[in-house]
JSON list of C-alpha atoms in Angstrom, two decimals:
[
{"chain": "A", "resi": 9, "resn": "MET", "atom": "CA", "xyz": [-3.63, 67.23, 4.76]},
{"chain": "A", "resi": 10, "resn": "SER", "atom": "CA", "xyz": [-0.93, 66.24, 2.57]},
{"chain": "A", "resi": 11, "resn": "ASP", "atom": "CA", "xyz": [0.92, 64.41, 5.37]},
{"chain": "A", "resi": 12, "resn": "THR", "atom": "CA", "xyz": [-2.09, 62.36, 6.90]},
{"chain": "A", "resi": 13, "resn": "VAL", "atom": "CA", "xyz": [-2.54, 60.75, 3.32]},
{"chain": "A", "resi": 14, "resn": "ALA", "atom": "CA", "xyz": [0.54, 59.74, 2.86]},
{"chain": "A", "resi": 15, "resn": "THR", "atom": "CA", "xyz": [0.16, 58.17, 6.35]},
{"chain": "A", "resi": 16, "resn": "LYS", "atom": "CA", "xyz": [-2.63, 56.73, 5.45]},
{"chain": "A", "resi": 17, "resn": "ASN", "atom": "CA", "xyz": [-0.35, 55.84, 1.98]},
{"chain": "A", "resi": 18, "resn": "GLY", "atom": "CA", "xyz": [2.23, 54.00, 4.34]},
{"chain": "A", "resi": 19, "resn": "VAL", "atom": "CA", "xyz": [-0.14, 51.43, 6.43]},
{"chain": "A", "resi": 20, "resn": "THR", "atom": "CA", "xyz": [-2.09, 50.57, 4.13]},
{"chain": "A", "resi": 21, "resn": "THR", "atom": "CA", "xyz": [0.90, 49.82, 2.20]},
{"chain": "A", "resi": 22, "resn": "GLN", "atom": "CA", "xyz": [1.90, 47.84, 5.02]},
{"chain": "A", "resi": 23, "resn": "TYR", "atom": "CA", "xyz": [-1.22, 45.95, 5.30]},
{"chain": "A", "resi": 24, "resn": "LEU", "atom": "CA", "xyz": [-0.57, 44.95, 1.61]},
{"chain": "A", "resi": 25, "resn": "ALA", "atom": "CA", "xyz": [2.22, 43.45, 2.25]},
{"chain": "A", "resi": 26, "resn": "ARG", "atom": "CA", "xyz": [2.26, 41.61, 5.29]},
{"chain": "A", "resi": 27, "resn": "VAL", "atom": "CA", "xyz": [-0.94, 39.48, 3.50]},
{"chain": "A", "resi": 28, "resn": "ALA", "atom": "CA", "xyz": [1.03, 38.87, 0.71]},
{"chain": "A", "resi": 29, "resn": "ASP", "atom": "CA", "xyz": [3.01, 37.56, 2.70]},
{"chain": "A", "resi": 30, "resn": "ASP", "atom": "CA", "xyz": [0.57, 35.78, 4.78]},
{"chain": "A", "resi": 31, "resn": "LEU", "atom": "CA", "xyz": [-0.66, 34.30, 1.18]},
{"chain": "A", "resi": 32, "resn": "GLU", "atom": "CA", "xyz": [2.47, 33.66, -0.05]},
{"chain": "A", "resi": 33, "resn": "GLN", "atom": "CA", "xyz": [3.97, 30.72, 3.10]},
{"chain": "A", "resi": 34, "resn": "ASN", "atom": "CA", "xyz": [-0.31, 30.00, 2.62]},
{"chain": "A", "resi": 35, "resn": "LEU", "atom": "CA", "xyz": [0.45, 28.60, -0.89]},
{"chain": "A", "resi": 36, "resn": "LYS", "atom": "CA", "xyz": [3.69, 27.44, 0.97]},
{"chain": "A", "resi": 37, "resn": "GLU", "atom": "CA", "xyz": [2.20, 25.24, 3.48]},
{"chain": "A", "resi": 38, "resn": "GLN", "atom": "CA", "xyz": [-0.49, 24.39, 1.09]},
{"chain": "A", "resi": 39, "resn": "GLU", "atom": "CA", "xyz": [2.02, 22.70, -1.40]},
{"chain": "A", "resi": 40, "resn": "ARG", "atom": "CA", "xyz": [4.22, 20.40, 1.42]},
{"chain": "A", "resi": 41, "resn": "LEU", "atom": "CA", "xyz": [0.70, 19.12, 2.48]},
{"chain": "A", "resi": 42, "resn": "GLY", "atom": "CA", "xyz": [-0.48, 18.53, -0.60]},
{"chain": "A", "resi": 43, "resn": "THR", "atom": "CA", "xyz": [3.20, 16.47, -1.28]},
{"chain": "A", "resi": 44, "resn": "GLU", "atom": "CA", "xyz": [4.20, 14.90, 1.82]},
{"chain": "A", "resi": 45, "resn": "ILE", "atom": "CA", "xyz": [-0.39, 13.77, 1.34]},
{"chain": "A", "resi": 46, "resn": "ALA", "atom": "CA", "xyz": [0.88, 12.33, -2.06]},
{"chain": "A", "resi": 47, "resn": "VAL", "atom": "CA", "xyz": [3.79, 10.35, -0.70]},
{"chain": "A", "resi": 48, "resn": "LEU", "atom": "CA", "xyz": [1.84, 8.71, 2.51]},
{"chain": "A", "resi": 49, "resn": "GLN", "atom": "CA", "xyz": [-0.39, 8.05, -0.07]},
{"chain": "A", "resi": 50, "resn": "SER", "atom": "CA", "xyz": [2.28, 6.71, -2.33]},
{"chain": "A", "resi": 51, "resn": "GLN", "atom": "CA", "xyz": [3.29, 4.30, 0.63]},
{"chain": "A", "resi": 52, "resn": "LEU", "atom": "CA", "xyz": [-0.50, 3.09, 1.48]},
{"chain": "A", "resi": 53, "resn": "ALA", "atom": "CA", "xyz": [-0.51, 1.79, -1.88]},
{"chain": "A", "resi": 54, "resn": "GLU", "atom": "CA", "xyz": [2.44, -0.15, -1.94]},
{"chain": "A", "resi": 55, "resn": "LEU", "atom": "CA", "xyz": [1.60, -1.92, 1.51]},
{"chain": "A", "resi": 56, "resn": "GLU", "atom": "CA", "xyz": [-1.60, -3.25, 0.07]},
{"chain": "A", "resi": 57, "resn": "ALA", "atom": "CA", "xyz": [0.47, -4.36, -2.60]},
{"chain": "A", "resi": 58, "resn": "ASP", "atom": "CA", "xyz": [2.07, -6.55, -0.11]},
{"chain": "A", "resi": 59, "resn": "ARG", "atom": "CA", "xyz": [-0.47, -7.74, 1.67]},
{"chain": "A", "resi": 60, "resn": "THR", "atom": "CA", "xyz": [-1.74, -8.59, -1.33]},
{"chain": "A", "resi": 61, "resn": "VAL", "atom": "CA", "xyz": [0.74, -10.90, -2.22]},
{"chain": "A", "resi": 62, "resn": "LEU", "atom": "CA", "xyz": [1.14, -12.01, 1.13]},
{"chain": "A", "resi": 63, "resn": "VAL", "atom": "CA", "xyz": [-2.80, -12.97, 1.32]},
{"chain": "A", "resi": 64, "resn": "SER", "atom": "CA", "xyz": [-1.96, -15.09, -1.81]},
{"chain": "A", "resi": 65, "resn": "LEU", "atom": "CA", "xyz": [1.05, -16.69, -0.23]},
{"chain": "A", "resi": 66, "resn": "GLN", "atom": "CA", "xyz": [-0.47, -17.25, 3.25]},
{"chain": "A", "resi": 67, "resn": "GLU", "atom": "CA", "xyz": [-3.56, -18.67, 1.19]},
{"chain": "A", "resi": 68, "resn": "ALA", "atom": "CA", "xyz": [-0.93, -21.42, -0.34]},
{"chain": "A", "resi": 69, "resn": "LEU", "atom": "CA", "xyz": [1.18, -22.39, 2.53]},
{"chain": "A", "resi": 70, "resn": "GLY", "atom": "CA", "xyz": [-2.03, -22.89, 4.30]},
{"chain": "A", "resi": 71, "resn": "ALA", "atom": "CA", "xyz": [-2.70, -25.20, 1.53]},
{"chain": "A", "resi": 72, "resn": "THR", "atom": "CA", "xyz": [-0.28, -27.13, 1.59]},
{"chain": "A", "resi": 73, "resn": "SER", "atom": "CA", "xyz": [0.18, -27.41, 4.88]},
{"chain": "A", "resi": 74, "resn": "ALA", "atom": "CA", "xyz": [-3.29, -27.92, 6.43]},
{"chain": "A", "resi": 75, "resn": "PRO", "atom": "CA", "xyz": [-3.35, -31.00, 8.44]},
{"chain": "A", "resi": 76, "resn": "ALA", "atom": "CA", "xyz": [-5.22, -33.62, 7.30]},
{"chain": "A", "resi": 77, "resn": "THR", "atom": "CA", "xyz": [-9.62, -33.92, 7.89]},
{"chain": "A", "resi": 78, "resn": "SER", "atom": "CA", "xyz": [-9.66, -35.41, 11.06]},
{"chain": "A", "resi": 79, "resn": "ALA", "atom": "CA", "xyz": [-11.04, -39.24, 10.24]},
{"chain": "A", "resi": 80, "resn": "PRO", "atom": "CA", "xyz": [-14.55, -39.77, 11.75]},
{"chain": "A", "resi": 81, "resn": "ALA", "atom": "CA", "xyz": [-15.67, -40.75, 15.08]},
{"chain": "A", "resi": 82, "resn": "THR", "atom": "CA", "xyz": [-16.30, -44.18, 14.88]},
{"chain": "A", "resi": 83, "resn": "SER", "atom": "CA", "xyz": [-18.00, -45.70, 18.82]},
{"chain": "A", "resi": 84, "resn": "ALA", "atom": "CA", "xyz": [-16.15, -47.64, 21.31]},
{"chain": "A", "resi": 85, "resn": "PRO", "atom": "CA", "xyz": [-16.65, -51.32, 21.04]},
{"chain": "A", "resi": 86, "resn": "ALA", "atom": "CA", "xyz": [-19.73, -52.47, 22.88]},
{"chain": "A", "resi": 87, "resn": "ALA", "atom": "CA", "xyz": [-19.21, -54.74, 26.21]},
{"chain": "A", "resi": 88, "resn": "PRO", "atom": "CA", "xyz": [-19.97, -58.07, 26.28]},
{"chain": "A", "resi": 89, "resn": "GLU", "atom": "CA", "xyz": [-23.76, -58.55, 26.82]},
{"chain": "A", "resi": 90, "resn": "PRO", "atom": "CA", "xyz": [-24.45, -60.23, 30.41]},
{"chain": "A", "resi": 91, "resn": "GLU", "atom": "CA", "xyz": [-27.38, -62.87, 30.43]},
{"chain": "A", "resi": 92, "resn": "SER", "atom": "CA", "xyz": [-30.21, -61.81, 30.45]},
{"chain": "A", "resi": 93, "resn": "SER", "atom": "CA", "xyz": [-33.72, -62.58, 29.93]},
{"chain": "A", "resi": 94, "resn": "PRO", "atom": "CA", "xyz": [-34.88, -61.99, 26.14]},
{"chain": "A", "resi": 95, "resn": "ALA", "atom": "CA", "xyz": [-37.01, -58.79, 26.70]},
{"chain": "A", "resi": 96, "resn": "ALA", "atom": "CA", "xyz": [-33.38, -57.23, 28.47]},
{"chain": "A", "resi": 97, "resn": "THR", "atom": "CA", "xyz": [-32.03, -58.21, 25.23]},
{"chain": "A", "resi": 98, "resn": "VAL", "atom": "CA", "xyz": [-33.56, -56.59, 22.69]},
{"chain": "A", "resi": 99, "resn": "VAL", "atom": "CA", "xyz": [-33.24, -53.64, 24.82]},
{"chain": "A", "resi": 100, "resn": "ASP", "atom": "CA", "xyz": [-29.50, -52.90, 25.13]},
{"chain": "A", "resi": 101, "resn": "LYS", "atom": "CA", "xyz": [-29.51, -53.91, 21.31]},
{"chain": "A", "resi": 102, "resn": "LYS", "atom": "CA", "xyz": [-32.05, -50.15, 20.49]},
{"chain": "A", "resi": 103, "resn": "ASP", "atom": "CA", "xyz": [-30.07, -48.50, 22.71]},
{"chain": "A", "resi": 104, "resn": "THR", "atom": "CA", "xyz": [-26.37, -49.49, 21.99]},
{"chain": "A", "resi": 105, "resn": "ALA", "atom": "CA", "xyz": [-27.61, -49.16, 17.61]},
{"chain": "A", "resi": 106, "resn": "ALA", "atom": "CA", "xyz": [-29.36, -45.43, 18.64]},
{"chain": "A", "resi": 107, "resn": "PRO", "atom": "CA", "xyz": [-25.50, -44.03, 18.87]},
{"chain": "A", "resi": 108, "resn": "ALA", "atom": "CA", "xyz": [-23.78, -45.55, 15.93]},
{"chain": "A", "resi": 109, "resn": "LYS", "atom": "CA", "xyz": [-26.65, -44.05, 14.21]},
{"chain": "A", "resi": 110, "resn": "LYS", "atom": "CA", "xyz": [-25.79, -40.52, 15.26]},
{"chain": "A", "resi": 111, "resn": "ALA", "atom": "CA", "xyz": [-22.02, -40.71, 14.32]},
{"chain": "A", "resi": 112, "resn": "ARG", "atom": "CA", "xyz": [-23.43, -42.04, 11.14]},
{"chain": "A", "resi": 113, "resn": "ALA", "atom": "CA", "xyz": [-25.72, -39.30, 10.78]},
{"chain": "A", "resi": 114, "resn": "LYS", "atom": "CA", "xyz": [-22.61, -37.48, 11.64]},
{"chain": "A", "resi": 115, "resn": "LYS", "atom": "CA", "xyz": [-19.81, -38.29, 8.92]},
{"chain": "A", "resi": 116, "resn": "PRO", "atom": "CA", "xyz": [-20.22, -36.89, 6.05]},
{"chain": "A", "resi": 117, "resn": "ALA", "atom": "CA", "xyz": [-20.08, -33.40, 8.09]},
{"chain": "A", "resi": 118, "resn": "ALA", "atom": "CA", "xyz": [-16.07, -34.20, 9.93]},
{"chain": "A", "resi": 119, "resn": "ALA", "atom": "CA", "xyz": [-14.91, -33.71, 6.06]},
{"chain": "A", "resi": 120, "resn": "PRO", "atom": "CA", "xyz": [-16.31, -31.42, 3.50]},
{"chain": "A", "resi": 121, "resn": "VAL", "atom": "CA", "xyz": [-15.50, -31.82, -0.51]},
{"chain": "A", "resi": 122, "resn": "PRO", "atom": "CA", "xyz": [-16.82, -28.55, -1.45]},
{"chain": "A", "resi": 123, "resn": "LYS", "atom": "CA", "xyz": [-14.17, -26.60, 0.85]},
{"chain": "A", "resi": 124, "resn": "ALA", "atom": "CA", "xyz": [-11.06, -28.91, 0.47]},
{"chain": "A", "resi": 125, "resn": "ARG", "atom": "CA", "xyz": [-11.15, -28.30, -3.46]},
{"chain": "A", "resi": 126, "resn": "LYS", "atom": "CA", "xyz": [-11.18, -24.31, -2.46]},
{"chain": "A", "resi": 127, "resn": "THR", "atom": "CA", "xyz": [-8.33, -24.56, -1.03]},
{"chain": "A", "resi": 128, "resn": "LYS", "atom": "CA", "xyz": [-6.89, -26.89, -4.07]},
{"chain": "A", "resi": 129, "resn": "THR", "atom": "CA", "xyz": [-7.55, -24.79, -6.33]},
{"chain": "A", "resi": 130, "resn": "ALA", "atom": "CA", "xyz": [-6.40, -21.26, -3.48]},
{"chain": "A", "resi": 131, "resn": "ALA", "atom": "CA", "xyz": [-3.31, -23.74, -3.67]},
{"chain": "A", "resi": 132, "resn": "ALA", "atom": "CA", "xyz": [-2.35, -23.62, -7.63]},
{"chain": "A", "resi": 133, "resn": "LYS", "atom": "CA", "xyz": [-3.40, -20.03, -8.07]},
{"chain": "A", "resi": 134, "resn": "PRO", "atom": "CA", "xyz": [0.39, -18.11, -8.60]},
{"chain": "A", "resi": 135, "resn": "ALA", "atom": "CA", "xyz": [0.88, -14.73, -6.54]},
{"chain": "A", "resi": 136, "resn": "GLU", "atom": "CA", "xyz": [1.04, -11.91, -9.63]},
{"chain": "A", "resi": 137, "resn": "PRO", "atom": "CA", "xyz": [4.74, -9.98, -9.21]},
{"chain": "A", "resi": 138, "resn": "ARG", "atom": "CA", "xyz": [4.98, -7.30, -8.45]},
{"chain": "A", "resi": 139, "resn": "GLN", "atom": "CA", "xyz": [5.39, -3.76, -10.18]},
{"chain": "A", "resi": 140, "resn": "PRO", "atom": "CA", "xyz": [7.75, -1.01, -8.37]},
{"chain": "A", "resi": 141, "resn": "SER", "atom": "CA", "xyz": [6.18, 1.78, -7.38]},
{"chain": "A", "resi": 142, "resn": "LEU", "atom": "CA", "xyz": [6.30, 5.28, -9.93]},
{"chain": "A", "resi": 143, "resn": "VAL", "atom": "CA", "xyz": [8.56, 6.78, -6.20]},
{"chain": "A", "resi": 144, "resn": "THR", "atom": "CA", "xyz": [10.76, 4.01, -7.60]},
{"chain": "A", "resi": 145, "resn": "LEU", "atom": "CA", "xyz": [10.15, 4.61, -10.94]},
{"chain": "A", "resi": 146, "resn": "ALA", "atom": "CA", "xyz": [11.55, 8.74, -10.84]},
{"chain": "A", "resi": 147, "resn": "ARG", "atom": "CA", "xyz": [14.76, 7.59, -8.85]},
{"chain": "A", "resi": 148, "resn": "ASP", "atom": "CA", "xyz": [15.54, 5.66, -11.06]},
{"chain": "A", "resi": 149, "resn": "PHE", "atom": "CA", "xyz": [14.61, 7.44, -14.12]},
{"chain": "A", "resi": 150, "resn": "LEU", "atom": "CA", "xyz": [16.84, 10.37, -11.98]},
{"chain": "A", "resi": 151, "resn": "THR", "atom": "CA", "xyz": [19.76, 8.79, -11.85]},
{"chain": "A", "resi": 152, "resn": "SER", "atom": "CA", "xyz": [20.05, 7.18, -15.63]},
{"chain": "A", "resi": 153, "resn": "GLN", "atom": "CA", "xyz": [20.04, 10.91, -17.23]},
{"chain": "A", "resi": 154, "resn": "THR", "atom": "CA", "xyz": [23.29, 13.72, -17.20]},
{"chain": "A", "resi": 155, "resn": "GLU", "atom": "CA", "xyz": [20.72, 16.45, -17.74]},
{"chain": "A", "resi": 156, "resn": "PRO", "atom": "CA", "xyz": [17.93, 17.97, -16.32]},
{"chain": "A", "resi": 157, "resn": "ARG", "atom": "CA", "xyz": [14.33, 17.18, -17.23]},
{"chain": "A", "resi": 158, "resn": "SER", "atom": "CA", "xyz": [11.01, 18.78, -16.23]},
{"chain": "A", "resi": 159, "resn": "ALA", "atom": "CA", "xyz": [8.25, 16.78, -14.79]},
{"chain": "A", "resi": 160, "resn": "ALA", "atom": "CA", "xyz": [6.32, 16.40, -17.92]},
{"chain": "A", "resi": 161, "resn": "GLU", "atom": "CA", "xyz": [9.62, 14.64, -19.86]},
{"chain": "A", "resi": 162, "resn": "ILE", "atom": "CA", "xyz": [9.73, 13.29, -16.83]},
{"chain": "A", "resi": 163, "resn": "ALA", "atom": "CA", "xyz": [5.70, 12.16, -16.56]},
{"chain": "A", "resi": 164, "resn": "ASP", "atom": "CA", "xyz": [5.97, 11.61, -20.95]},
{"chain": "A", "resi": 165, "resn": "ALA", "atom": "CA", "xyz": [9.31, 9.19, -20.55]},
{"chain": "A", "resi": 166, "resn": "LEU", "atom": "CA", "xyz": [7.57, 6.76, -17.94]},
{"chain": "A", "resi": 167, "resn": "ALA", "atom": "CA", "xyz": [4.32, 6.56, -19.33]},
{"chain": "A", "resi": 168, "resn": "GLN", "atom": "CA", "xyz": [6.13, 5.01, -22.61]},
{"chain": "A", "resi": 169, "resn": "GLU", "atom": "CA", "xyz": [7.64, 2.71, -20.18]},
{"chain": "A", "resi": 170, "resn": "HIS", "atom": "CA", "xyz": [5.20, 1.97, -19.01]},
{"chain": "A", "resi": 171, "resn": "PRO", "atom": "CA", "xyz": [1.70, 2.22, -21.29]},
{"chain": "A", "resi": 172, "resn": "ASP", "atom": "CA", "xyz": [-0.23, 0.53, -18.97]},
{"chain": "A", "resi": 173, "resn": "ARG", "atom": "CA", "xyz": [-0.50, 2.78, -15.33]},
{"chain": "A", "resi": 174, "resn": "GLY", "atom": "CA", "xyz": [-1.74, 5.06, -16.38]},
{"chain": "A", "resi": 175, "resn": "ILE", "atom": "CA", "xyz": [0.66, 8.02, -15.43]},
{"chain": "A", "resi": 176, "resn": "LYS", "atom": "CA", "xyz": [-0.07, 11.08, -14.87]},
{"chain": "A", "resi": 177, "resn": "LYS", "atom": "CA", "xyz": [1.22, 14.05, -14.81]},
{"chain": "A", "resi": 178, "resn": "THR", "atom": "CA", "xyz": [0.17, 15.71, -11.48]},
{"chain": "A", "resi": 179, "resn": "VAL", "atom": "CA", "xyz": [1.13, 12.80, -9.79]},
{"chain": "A", "resi": 180, "resn": "VAL", "atom": "CA", "xyz": [4.96, 12.96, -10.96]},
{"chain": "A", "resi": 181, "resn": "ARG", "atom": "CA", "xyz": [5.43, 15.99, -10.14]},
{"chain": "A", "resi": 182, "resn": "THR", "atom": "CA", "xyz": [4.01, 15.44, -7.36]},
{"chain": "A", "resi": 183, "resn": "THR", "atom": "CA", "xyz": [6.36, 12.18, -6.87]},
{"chain": "A", "resi": 184, "resn": "LEU", "atom": "CA", "xyz": [9.33, 14.23, -7.78]},
{"chain": "A", "resi": 185, "resn": "GLU", "atom": "CA", "xyz": [8.65, 17.38, -4.70]},
{"chain": "A", "resi": 186, "resn": "GLY", "atom": "CA", "xyz": [8.20, 14.03, -2.64]},
{"chain": "A", "resi": 187, "resn": "LEU", "atom": "CA", "xyz": [12.30, 13.27, -3.83]},
{"chain": "A", "resi": 188, "resn": "VAL", "atom": "CA", "xyz": [13.18, 16.69, -3.50]},
{"chain": "A", "resi": 189, "resn": "ALA", "atom": "CA", "xyz": [11.77, 16.41, 0.43]},
{"chain": "A", "resi": 190, "resn": "LYS", "atom": "CA", "xyz": [14.63, 13.32, 1.13]},
{"chain": "A", "resi": 191, "resn": "ASN", "atom": "CA", "xyz": [17.23, 14.68, -0.49]},
{"chain": "A", "resi": 192, "resn": "HIS", "atom": "CA", "xyz": [16.42, 12.03, -2.86]},
{"chain": "A", "resi": 193, "resn": "ALA", "atom": "CA", "xyz": [16.81, 14.91, -6.16]},
{"chain": "A", "resi": 194, "resn": "GLN", "atom": "CA", "xyz": [17.77, 18.22, -6.70]},
{"chain": "A", "resi": 195, "resn": "ARG", "atom": "CA", "xyz": [15.01, 20.90, -8.13]},
{"chain": "A", "resi": 196, "resn": "SER", "atom": "CA", "xyz": [17.10, 23.75, -10.29]},
{"chain": "A", "resi": 197, "resn": "LYS", "atom": "CA", "xyz": [14.68, 26.82, -12.06]},
{"chain": "A", "resi": 198, "resn": "GLN", "atom": "CA", "xyz": [15.73, 27.78, -15.36]},
{"chain": "A", "resi": 199, "resn": "GLY", "atom": "CA", "xyz": [13.23, 30.35, -15.60]},
{"chain": "A", "resi": 200, "resn": "SER", "atom": "CA", "xyz": [10.18, 29.97, -15.17]},
{"chain": "A", "resi": 201, "resn": "SER", "atom": "CA", "xyz": [10.60, 26.54, -15.50]},
{"chain": "A", "resi": 202, "resn": "VAL", "atom": "CA", "xyz": [11.80, 23.82, -12.95]},
{"chain": "A", "resi": 203, "resn": "PHE", "atom": "CA", "xyz": [13.74, 20.66, -13.47]},
{"chain": "A", "resi": 204, "resn": "TYR", "atom": "CA", "xyz": [14.74, 17.58, -11.84]},
{"chain": "A", "resi": 205, "resn": "THR", "atom": "CA", "xyz": [17.44, 16.20, -11.48]},
{"chain": "A", "resi": 206, "resn": "ALA", "atom": "CA", "xyz": [19.43, 13.19, -9.15]},
{"chain": "A", "resi": 207, "resn": "PRO", "atom": "CA", "xyz": [21.50, 13.40, -6.09]},
{"chain": "A", "resi": 208, "resn": "ASP", "atom": "CA", "xyz": [24.96, 14.85, -6.14]},
{"chain": "A", "resi": 209, "resn": "PRO", "atom": "CA", "xyz": [26.97, 11.11, -4.96]},
{"chain": "A", "resi": 210, "resn": "ALA", "atom": "CA", "xyz": [29.41, 13.08, -2.87]},
{"chain": "A", "resi": 211, "resn": "GLU", "atom": "CA", "xyz": [25.90, 14.97, -0.38]},
{"chain": "A", "resi": 212, "resn": "PRO", "atom": "CA", "xyz": [24.88, 11.95, 1.82]},
{"chain": "A", "resi": 213, "resn": "SER", "atom": "CA", "xyz": [20.55, 11.21, 1.66]},
{"chain": "A", "resi": 214, "resn": "ALA", "atom": "CA", "xyz": [18.70, 11.80, 4.57]},
{"chain": "A", "resi": 215, "resn": "ASP", "atom": "CA", "xyz": [18.31, 8.24, 4.82]},
{"chain": "A", "resi": 216, "resn": "SER", "atom": "CA", "xyz": [22.50, 7.58, 4.77]},
{"chain": "A", "resi": 217, "resn": "SER", "atom": "CA", "xyz": [22.19, 10.19, 8.04]},
{"chain": "A", "resi": 218, "resn": "GLU", "atom": "CA", "xyz": [19.57, 8.72, 10.06]},
{"chain": "A", "resi": 219, "resn": "SER", "atom": "CA", "xyz": [21.41, 5.46, 9.82]},
{"chain": "A", "resi": 220, "resn": "SER", "atom": "CA", "xyz": [24.52, 6.87, 10.86]},
{"chain": "A", "resi": 221, "resn": "GLU", "atom": "CA", "xyz": [23.44, 8.64, 14.12]}
]
C-alpha cells in the first residue's frame, strides 16, 4: 500500500514540475512578444511623425513650384463675313455671339481665388521640428552613465528632461528590454532588482554584425 502511495506522489510531483516549467516558458514568451510589440509601436510612431513632416514639405514644395493657372479660353477670331443679305448677316452675328458668351461665363472657374489663397497659407506654415524617439533618448541616457541604472531611475531622469513627453515607467522598461534584445543595452540583476547599462564597446552590436555580412 505504501509503495502505491509513493508512486502516486512521485507522478504527481513530476506533473507539477512539468506544469510549472510550462508556465514559466509561457510567461517568458509573453514578455518577449510584449517587448517586440512595444518596439514595433515605437517604430510606427516614428514613421507617422516622418509622414507628417513629409506631407508638410510636399504641400510647401507643391505651392512654390505649382505652375501658373491656365489663361481663360478665348474664342477664335471670326472669319471675314461673306457678302450676303441683311437677314443672313443678323443670323451670323447671333451665332458668333453665343460661343463668346459661353466662354465668358466659364472664365471665373478657370482660376478660383479661394484655392490660390489656401495654397499660399499652406506654403507659409513652417514644418514642426521632429522630436527624438524614446528609444533614442533611452540609448543616449545609458551611454552617458557610468553606473548601472534601473528602469525607474531612467524613467524619472527622462521625465525631468522632457516633461512634455509624458514618459511612463512601464513604457521605458519595455523600451529598455527592446534595446537589450538588439544588443544596444545590457541587463544585469542585483537580487530582485534589474539594472541596465550601455553595451560594451568591445562587443559588436546586432546592427554592425548584420552590416558586415
